[in-house]
Amino acid sequence: MTDSELLQTACQQFLGKSRREIENSILQTMEGHLRAILGTLSVESIYKDRDRFADLVREMAAPDVGRMGIEILSFTIKDVYDKVEYLNSLGRTQVANVKRDADIGVAQAERDAGIKEAESERARLDVNKAKAESELAYSLQGAKERQKIRAEEIEIEVREKRKLIEIEEKEIVRNEKELDGSIRRPAEAEAFKVREIRRLIHEKVQTVAEGERFRRVKVAQAEAEAIRARGAAEAASIGAVGRAQAEEMRLKAAAYRAYGDAAILEMSLEALPRVAAEVAAPLSKIDEIVVLGDDRTTSEVSRLLSNLPPAVQALTGVDLSGAVGKLAGLQTA
């Protein structure tokens, strides 16, 4: 029940009654419940187990007093006695038992105290051990945590360095691209241009050299062909001249044989002017001739005349002396 409900019930039950009347009504109700409870318990149980007795009174009396608007907050047995002092006897026995139990309790307490002290010491040692283990574990845990933190810091540093490396690599790539765009590609283009120019010049030189070599070869071949043709022509000419001279000599010989010595002599005489011209040719280059003596002049003229027959024979192939001798023999005869 709530406080307001208890208050309403109490007003209904005790309205118009005095304080004393209210106390007597409550006391009578409680005494009735006490008598009912005492009838169910032995004297020893009442004397020894007062807490149980008080709990039973609260349990049995609470509903009745509750209907009166009263709530039992606390109920305590202050004392239990009787007129024949039975309970006192029980009390003395109880006191003796209590004393005995107290002595035993003291001994047990001392024993237990020693045990407790040993256990306490062991517990203290265990506590110290546990504390040391805890401190060690704490230190190890701290070391592990520090190691973990350091590993994470190293990992962070590694990631940062990797990022820096990536940034530097990107910067290098960008610089290389800029270098390619501003320097390397133009340089490569210029180098390619130079190489192409050199290649074209080389090809041109090779072409010119090949052309010159081809021209020289063709010129040499043409010259060789010309020399060969000229040689063949000269050989043919020489052969033709030789054949013509041979034919001429053959014809002359045939004519000489046909005409006889007189004709040969006539032909020789016809050739004498030319022979004389050939003999006199050296003398035409002389400005003046100094004659030192008559005998000397005669001998020179004789020498020149003696050279005529061989000259005529060299020019015409006719032995002039022999022909004249034969002709003189014929006339003498």
Short mmCIF file of C-alpha atoms in Angstrom, two decimals:
data_model
loop_
_atom_site.label_atom_id
_atom_site.label_comp_id
_atom_site.label_asym_id
_atom_site.label_seq_id
_atom_site.Cartn_x
_atom_site.Cartn_y
_atom_site.Cartn_z
CA MET A 1 0.00 0.00 0.00
CA THR A 2 1.12 3.55 -0.62
CA ASP A 3 1.53 6.12 2.10
CA SER A 4 -1.66 7.91 1.07
CA GLU A 5 -3.62 4.66 1.19
CA LEU A 6 -2.19 3.81 4.66
CA LEU A 7 -3.05 7.30 5.88
CA GLN A 8 -6.61 7.03 4.57
CA THR A 9 -7.07 3.61 6.22
CA ALA A 10 -5.64 4.84 9.54
CA CYS A 11 -8.01 7.81 9.51
CA GLN A 12 -10.92 5.49 8.96
CA GLN A 13 -9.83 3.17 11.82
CA PHE A 14 -8.65 5.62 14.45
CA LEU A 15 -10.55 8.81 13.72
CA GLY A 16 -11.91 10.21 16.98
CA LYS A 17 -9.68 7.99 19.17
CA SER A 18 -6.98 9.16 21.54
CA ARG A 19 -3.30 8.29 21.29
CA ARG A 20 -3.57 5.84 24.15
CA GLU A 21 -6.52 4.09 22.57
CA ILE A 22 -4.60 3.78 19.35
CA GLU A 23 -1.52 2.34 21.14
CA ASN A 24 -3.68 -0.14 23.13
CA SER A 25 -5.42 -1.30 19.95
CA ILE A 26 -2.09 -1.88 18.21
CA LEU A 27 -0.57 -3.52 21.32
CA GLN A 28 -3.46 -5.94 21.69
CA THR A 29 -3.19 -6.92 18.06
CA MET A 30 0.55 -7.55 18.35
CA GLU A 31 0.16 -9.51 21.62
CA GLY A 32 -2.42 -11.75 20.00
CA HIS A 33 -0.05 -12.57 17.17
CA LEU A 34 2.81 -13.12 19.68
CA ARG A 35 0.76 -15.65 21.64
CA ALA A 36 -0.19 -17.46 18.45
CA ILE A 37 3.45 -17.65 17.39
CA LEU A 38 4.67 -18.72 20.88
CA GLY A 39 2.27 -21.65 20.74
CA THR A 40 4.04 -23.02 17.69
CA LEU A 41 7.62 -22.69 19.01
CA SER A 42 9.61 -24.36 21.75
CA VAL A 43 11.11 -22.40 24.63
CA GLU A 44 14.64 -23.14 23.45
CA SER A 45 13.94 -22.00 19.91
CA ILE A 46 12.32 -18.81 21.20
CA TYR A 47 15.28 -18.11 23.49
CA LYS A 48 17.98 -19.06 21.04
CA ASP A 49 16.54 -17.90 17.73
CA ARG A 50 15.09 -14.50 18.47
CA ASP A 51 15.63 -13.22 14.97
CA ARG A 52 13.51 -16.00 13.54
CA PHE A 53 10.84 -15.24 16.17
CA ALA A 54 10.81 -11.55 15.21
CA ASP A 55 10.55 -12.39 11.51
CA LEU A 56 7.51 -14.61 12.18
CA VAL A 57 5.83 -11.85 14.18
CA ARG A 58 6.35 -9.37 11.31
CA GLU A 59 5.05 -11.82 8.75
CA MET A 60 1.89 -12.73 10.71
CA ALA A 61 1.10 -9.29 12.17
CA ALA A 62 1.86 -7.16 9.11
CA PRO A 63 -1.42 -7.92 7.25
CA ASP A 64 -3.62 -7.17 10.28
CA VAL A 65 -1.91 -3.95 11.27
CA GLY A 66 -1.83 -3.01 7.60
CA ARG A 67 -5.62 -3.09 7.53
CA MET A 68 -5.46 -0.65 10.42
CA GLY A 69 -3.38 1.74 8.31
CA ILE A 70 -0.12 0.87 10.09
CA GLU A 71 3.09 -0.48 8.50
CA ILE A 72 5.64 -2.43 10.60
CA LEU A 73 9.00 -0.95 9.75
CA SER A 74 11.02 -2.74 12.48
CA PHE A 75 10.26 -5.37 15.16
CA THR A 76 12.92 -6.49 17.67
CA ILE A 77 12.74 -8.93 20.63
CA LYS A 78 14.30 -7.01 23.54
CA ASP A 79 14.23 -9.76 26.17
CA VAL A 80 12.68 -13.15 26.95
CA TYR A 81 12.12 -14.26 30.59
CA ASP A 82 9.79 -16.33 32.75
CA LYS A 83 8.78 -16.49 36.45
CA VAL A 84 10.38 -19.88 37.26
CA GLU A 85 13.74 -18.78 35.79
CA TYR A 86 13.79 -21.63 33.31
CA LEU A 87 15.07 -19.34 30.69
CA ASN A 88 17.75 -18.08 33.11
CA SER A 89 18.90 -21.67 33.60
CA LEU A 90 19.01 -22.05 29.90
CA GLY A 91 20.87 -18.81 29.90
CA ARG A 92 23.49 -20.05 32.36
CA THR A 93 23.88 -23.23 30.41
CA GLN A 94 24.01 -21.10 27.40
CA VAL A 95 26.58 -18.90 29.11
CA ALA A 96 28.70 -21.95 30.00
CA ASN A 97 28.31 -23.27 26.54
CA VAL A 98 29.07 -19.87 25.25
CA LYS A 99 32.17 -19.66 27.48
CA ARG A 100 33.22 -23.09 26.39
CA ASP A 101 32.48 -22.24 22.87
CA ALA A 102 34.28 -18.98 23.45
CA ASP A 103 37.39 -20.78 24.68
CA ILE A 104 37.14 -23.16 21.81
CA GLY A 105 36.44 -20.24 19.61
CA VAL A 106 39.49 -18.44 20.99
CA ALA A 107 41.64 -21.49 20.31
CA GLN A 108 40.11 -21.92 16.94
CA ALA A 109 40.40 -18.22 16.42
CA GLU A 110 44.06 -18.30 17.38
CA ARG A 111 44.56 -21.29 15.14
CA ASP A 112 42.56 -19.67 12.46
CA ALA A 113 44.47 -16.48 13.12
CA GLY A 114 47.74 -18.34 12.52
CA ILE A 115 46.27 -19.95 9.48
CA LYS A 116 44.86 -16.65 8.41
CA GLU A 117 48.20 -15.00 9.08
CA ALA A 118 49.97 -17.66 7.04
CA GLU A 119 47.31 -17.37 4.42
CA SER A 120 47.64 -13.62 4.65
CA GLU A 121 51.39 -13.88 4.25
CA ARG A 122 50.89 -16.27 1.38
CA ALA A 123 48.25 -13.97 0.03
CA ARG A 124 50.65 -11.06 0.49
CA LEU A 125 53.33 -13.00 -1.32
CA ASP A 126 50.81 -13.92 -3.94
CA VAL A 127 49.79 -10.31 -4.10
CA ASN A 128 53.42 -9.25 -4.41
CA LYS A 129 53.96 -11.96 -6.99
CA ALA A 130 50.82 -10.97 -8.76
CA LYS A 131 51.87 -7.35 -8.44
CA ALA A 132 55.32 -8.18 -9.83
CA GLU A 133 53.73 -10.22 -12.58
CA SER A 134 51.28 -7.44 -13.15
CA GLU A 135 54.09 -4.90 -13.25
CA LEU A 136 56.05 -7.20 -15.55
CA ALA A 137 52.98 -7.76 -17.66
CA TYR A 138 52.37 -4.04 -17.59
CA SER A 139 55.97 -3.42 -18.58
CA LEU A 140 55.73 -6.07 -21.29
CA GLN A 141 52.41 -4.69 -22.39
CA GLY A 142 53.88 -1.21 -22.32
CA ALA A 143 56.87 -2.44 -24.31
CA LYS A 144 54.51 -4.16 -26.73
CA GLU A 145 52.41 -1.04 -26.97
CA ARG A 146 55.51 1.09 -27.47
CA GLN A 147 56.79 -1.40 -30.01
CA LYS A 148 53.42 -1.39 -31.72
CA ILE A 149 53.34 2.41 -31.64
CA ARG A 150 56.91 2.52 -32.97
CA ALA A 151 55.99 0.01 -35.68
CA GLU A 152 53.00 2.15 -36.60
CA GLU A 153 55.22 5.24 -36.57
CA ILE A 154 57.73 3.43 -38.80
CA GLU A 155 54.87 2.34 -41.06
CA ILE A 156 53.65 5.92 -41.19
CA GLU A 157 57.20 7.11 -41.95
CA VAL A 158 57.53 4.44 -44.63
CA ARG A 159 54.22 5.47 -46.17
CA GLU A 160 55.25 9.12 -46.01
CA LYS A 161 58.62 8.30 -47.57
CA ARG A 162 56.85 6.25 -50.22
CA LYS A 163 54.58 9.18 -50.90
CA LEU A 164 57.63 11.45 -51.07
CA ILE A 165 59.33 8.98 -53.41
CA GLU A 166 56.18 8.81 -55.54
CA ILE A 167 56.04 12.60 -55.59
CA GLU A 168 59.74 12.77 -56.50
CA GLU A 169 59.26 10.11 -59.18
CA LYS A 170 56.31 12.05 -60.59
CA GLU A 171 58.42 15.21 -60.44
CA ILE A 172 61.25 13.40 -62.22
CA VAL A 173 58.82 12.14 -64.85
CA ARG A 174 57.40 15.64 -65.23
CA ASN A 175 60.92 17.11 -65.49
CA GLU A 176 61.85 14.44 -68.01
CA LYS A 177 58.73 15.27 -70.00
CA GLU A 178 59.60 18.95 -69.82
CA LEU A 179 63.18 18.07 -70.75
CA ASP A 180 61.89 15.95 -73.62
CA GLY A 181 59.64 18.77 -74.73
CA SER A 182 62.13 21.62 -74.33
CA ILE A 183 65.60 20.12 -74.85
CA ARG A 184 65.77 16.42 -75.60
CA ARG A 185 63.19 16.24 -78.36
CA PRO A 186 64.53 19.34 -80.15
CA ALA A 187 68.06 17.98 -79.66
CA GLU A 188 66.99 14.59 -80.96
CA ALA A 189 65.18 16.28 -83.83
CA GLU A 190 68.30 18.34 -84.59
CA ALA A 191 70.49 15.24 -84.27
CA PHE A 192 68.07 13.36 -86.54
CA LYS A 193 68.19 16.27 -88.97
CA VAL A 194 72.01 16.26 -88.89
CA ARG A 195 72.03 12.49 -89.35
CA GLU A 196 69.62 12.78 -92.26
CA ILE A 197 71.72 15.55 -93.82
CA ARG A 198 74.85 13.46 -93.34
CA ARG A 199 73.06 10.44 -94.76
CA LEU A 200 71.84 12.43 -97.76
CA ILE A 201 75.31 13.93 -98.26
CA HIS A 202 76.83 10.48 -97.92
CA GLU A 203 74.30 9.05 -100.35
CA LYS A 204 74.94 12.01 -102.67
CA VAL A 205 78.69 11.49 -102.38
CA GLN A 206 78.21 7.78 -102.89
CA THR A 207 75.98 8.51 -105.86
CA VAL A 208 78.50 10.99 -107.26
CA ALA A 209 81.35 8.59 -106.53
CA GLU A 210 79.40 5.73 -108.09
CA GLY A 211 78.58 7.97 -111.05
CA GLU A 212 82.20 9.09 -111.35
CA ARG A 213 83.38 5.53 -110.98
CA PHE A 214 80.79 4.41 -113.53
CA ARG A 215 81.84 7.27 -115.81
CA ARG A 216 85.50 6.36 -115.39
CA VAL A 217 84.71 2.73 -116.02
CA LYS A 218 82.71 3.66 -119.10
CA VAL A 219 85.44 6.07 -120.23
CA ALA A 220 88.07 3.42 -119.62
CA GLN A 221 85.93 0.87 -121.44
CA ALA A 222 85.39 3.36 -124.26
CA GLU A 223 89.10 4.17 -124.37
CA ALA A 224 89.92 0.49 -124.27
CA GLU A 225 87.38 -0.13 -127.00
CA ALA A 226 88.81 2.82 -128.96
CA ILE A 227 92.35 1.55 -128.42
CA ARG A 228 91.22 -1.92 -129.41
CA ALA A 229 89.40 -0.52 -132.45
CA ARG A 230 92.36 1.74 -133.27
CA GLY A 231 94.71 -1.19 -132.81
CA ALA A 232 92.49 -3.33 -134.95
CA ALA A 233 92.27 -0.52 -137.52
CA GLU A 234 96.01 0.07 -137.40
CA ALA A 235 96.60 -3.65 -137.62
CA ALA A 236 94.17 -3.82 -140.53
CA SER A 237 95.80 -0.73 -142.06
CA ILE A 238 99.26 -2.12 -141.54
CA GLY A 239 98.09 -5.41 -142.97
CA ALA A 240 96.49 -3.61 -145.91
CA VAL A 241 99.62 -1.45 -146.42
CA GLY A 242 101.78 -4.50 -146.17
CA ARG A 243 99.57 -6.35 -148.57
CA ALA A 244 99.54 -3.30 -150.90
CA GLN A 245 103.32 -2.94 -150.70
CA ALA A 246 103.72 -6.62 -151.27
CA GLU A 247 101.36 -6.42 -154.21
CA GLU A 248 103.22 -3.33 -155.47
CA MET A 249 106.53 -5.09 -155.16
CA ARG A 250 105.09 -8.12 -156.86
CA LEU A 251 103.75 -5.94 -159.67
CA LYS A 252 107.05 -4.03 -159.89
CA ALA A 253 108.92 -7.27 -160.03
CA ALA A 254 106.60 -8.51 -162.72
CA ALA A 255 106.99 -5.21 -164.58
CA TYR A 256 110.72 -5.30 -164.16
CA ARG A 257 110.78 -8.78 -165.52
CA ALA A 258 108.52 -7.73 -168.40
CA TYR A 259 110.29 -4.47 -169.33
CA GLY A 260 113.81 -5.65 -168.97
CA ASP A 261 116.89 -3.75 -167.86
CA ALA A 262 116.32 -0.78 -170.20
CA ALA A 263 112.98 0.03 -168.65
CA ILE A 264 114.46 -0.36 -165.17
CA LEU A 265 117.28 1.99 -166.05
CA GLU A 266 114.78 4.49 -167.47
CA MET A 267 112.78 4.38 -164.27
CA SER A 268 115.96 4.81 -162.25
CA LEU A 269 116.98 7.80 -164.29
CA GLU A 270 113.54 9.30 -163.74
CA ALA A 271 114.09 8.93 -160.02
CA LEU A 272 117.52 10.59 -160.11
CA PRO A 273 116.13 14.16 -159.74
CA ARG A 274 114.41 13.17 -156.54
CA VAL A 275 117.57 11.43 -155.39
CA ALA A 276 119.61 14.48 -156.20
CA ALA A 277 117.16 16.65 -154.30
CA GLU A 278 117.47 14.36 -151.29
CA VAL A 279 121.27 14.43 -151.53
CA ALA A 280 121.38 18.22 -151.97
CA ALA A 281 118.93 18.88 -149.14
CA PRO A 282 121.67 19.04 -146.48
CA LEU A 283 123.72 21.37 -148.68
CA SER A 284 120.82 23.84 -148.95
CA LYS A 285 121.19 24.63 -145.25
CA ILE A 286 124.78 25.79 -145.74
CA ASP A 287 125.18 29.57 -146.21
CA GLU A 288 128.57 29.48 -147.90
CA ILE A 289 131.16 26.89 -148.89
CA VAL A 290 134.87 27.66 -148.54
CA VAL A 291 136.97 25.57 -150.93
CA LEU A 292 140.40 24.93 -149.44
CA GLY A 293 141.92 23.06 -152.35
CA ASP A 294 141.02 21.60 -155.79
CA ASP A 295 141.86 18.09 -154.82
CA ARG A 296 139.54 18.35 -151.83
CA THR A 297 136.58 19.46 -153.98
CA THR A 298 137.09 16.72 -156.46
CA SER A 299 137.15 14.14 -153.75
CA GLU A 300 133.89 15.44 -152.20
CA VAL A 301 132.10 15.37 -155.53
CA SER A 302 133.38 11.89 -156.12
CA ARG A 303 132.13 10.86 -152.71
CA LEU A 304 128.65 12.27 -153.35
CA LEU A 305 128.43 10.57 -156.71
CA SER A 306 129.53 7.30 -155.23
CA ASN A 307 126.55 7.52 -152.80
CA LEU A 308 123.96 7.79 -155.61
CA PRO A 309 123.61 4.10 -156.48
CA PRO A 310 122.89 3.03 -152.93
CA ALA A 311 120.39 5.87 -152.54
CA VAL A 312 118.64 4.91 -155.77
CA GLN A 313 118.52 1.28 -154.68
CA ALA A 314 117.09 2.37 -151.31
CA LEU A 315 114.36 4.47 -152.93
CA THR A 316 113.47 2.30 -155.91
CA GLY A 317 114.89 -1.09 -155.14
CA VAL A 318 116.96 -0.98 -158.38
CA ASP A 319 120.67 -1.69 -158.39
CA LEU A 320 121.76 1.26 -160.56
CA SER A 321 125.39 0.16 -160.94
CA GLY A 322 124.39 -3.33 -161.99
CA ALA A 323 121.79 -2.02 -164.40
CA VAL A 324 124.25 0.39 -166.02
CA GLY A 325 126.85 -2.37 -166.27
CA LYS A 326 124.40 -4.72 -167.92
CA LEU A 327 123.27 -1.97 -170.28
CA ALA A 328 126.90 -1.18 -171.26
CA GLY A 329 127.58 -4.83 -171.91
CA LEU A 330 124.60 -5.03 -174.19
CA GLN A 331 125.73 -1.95 -176.16
CA THR A 332 129.29 -3.25 -176.51
CA ALA A 333 128.09 -6.48 -177.80
#
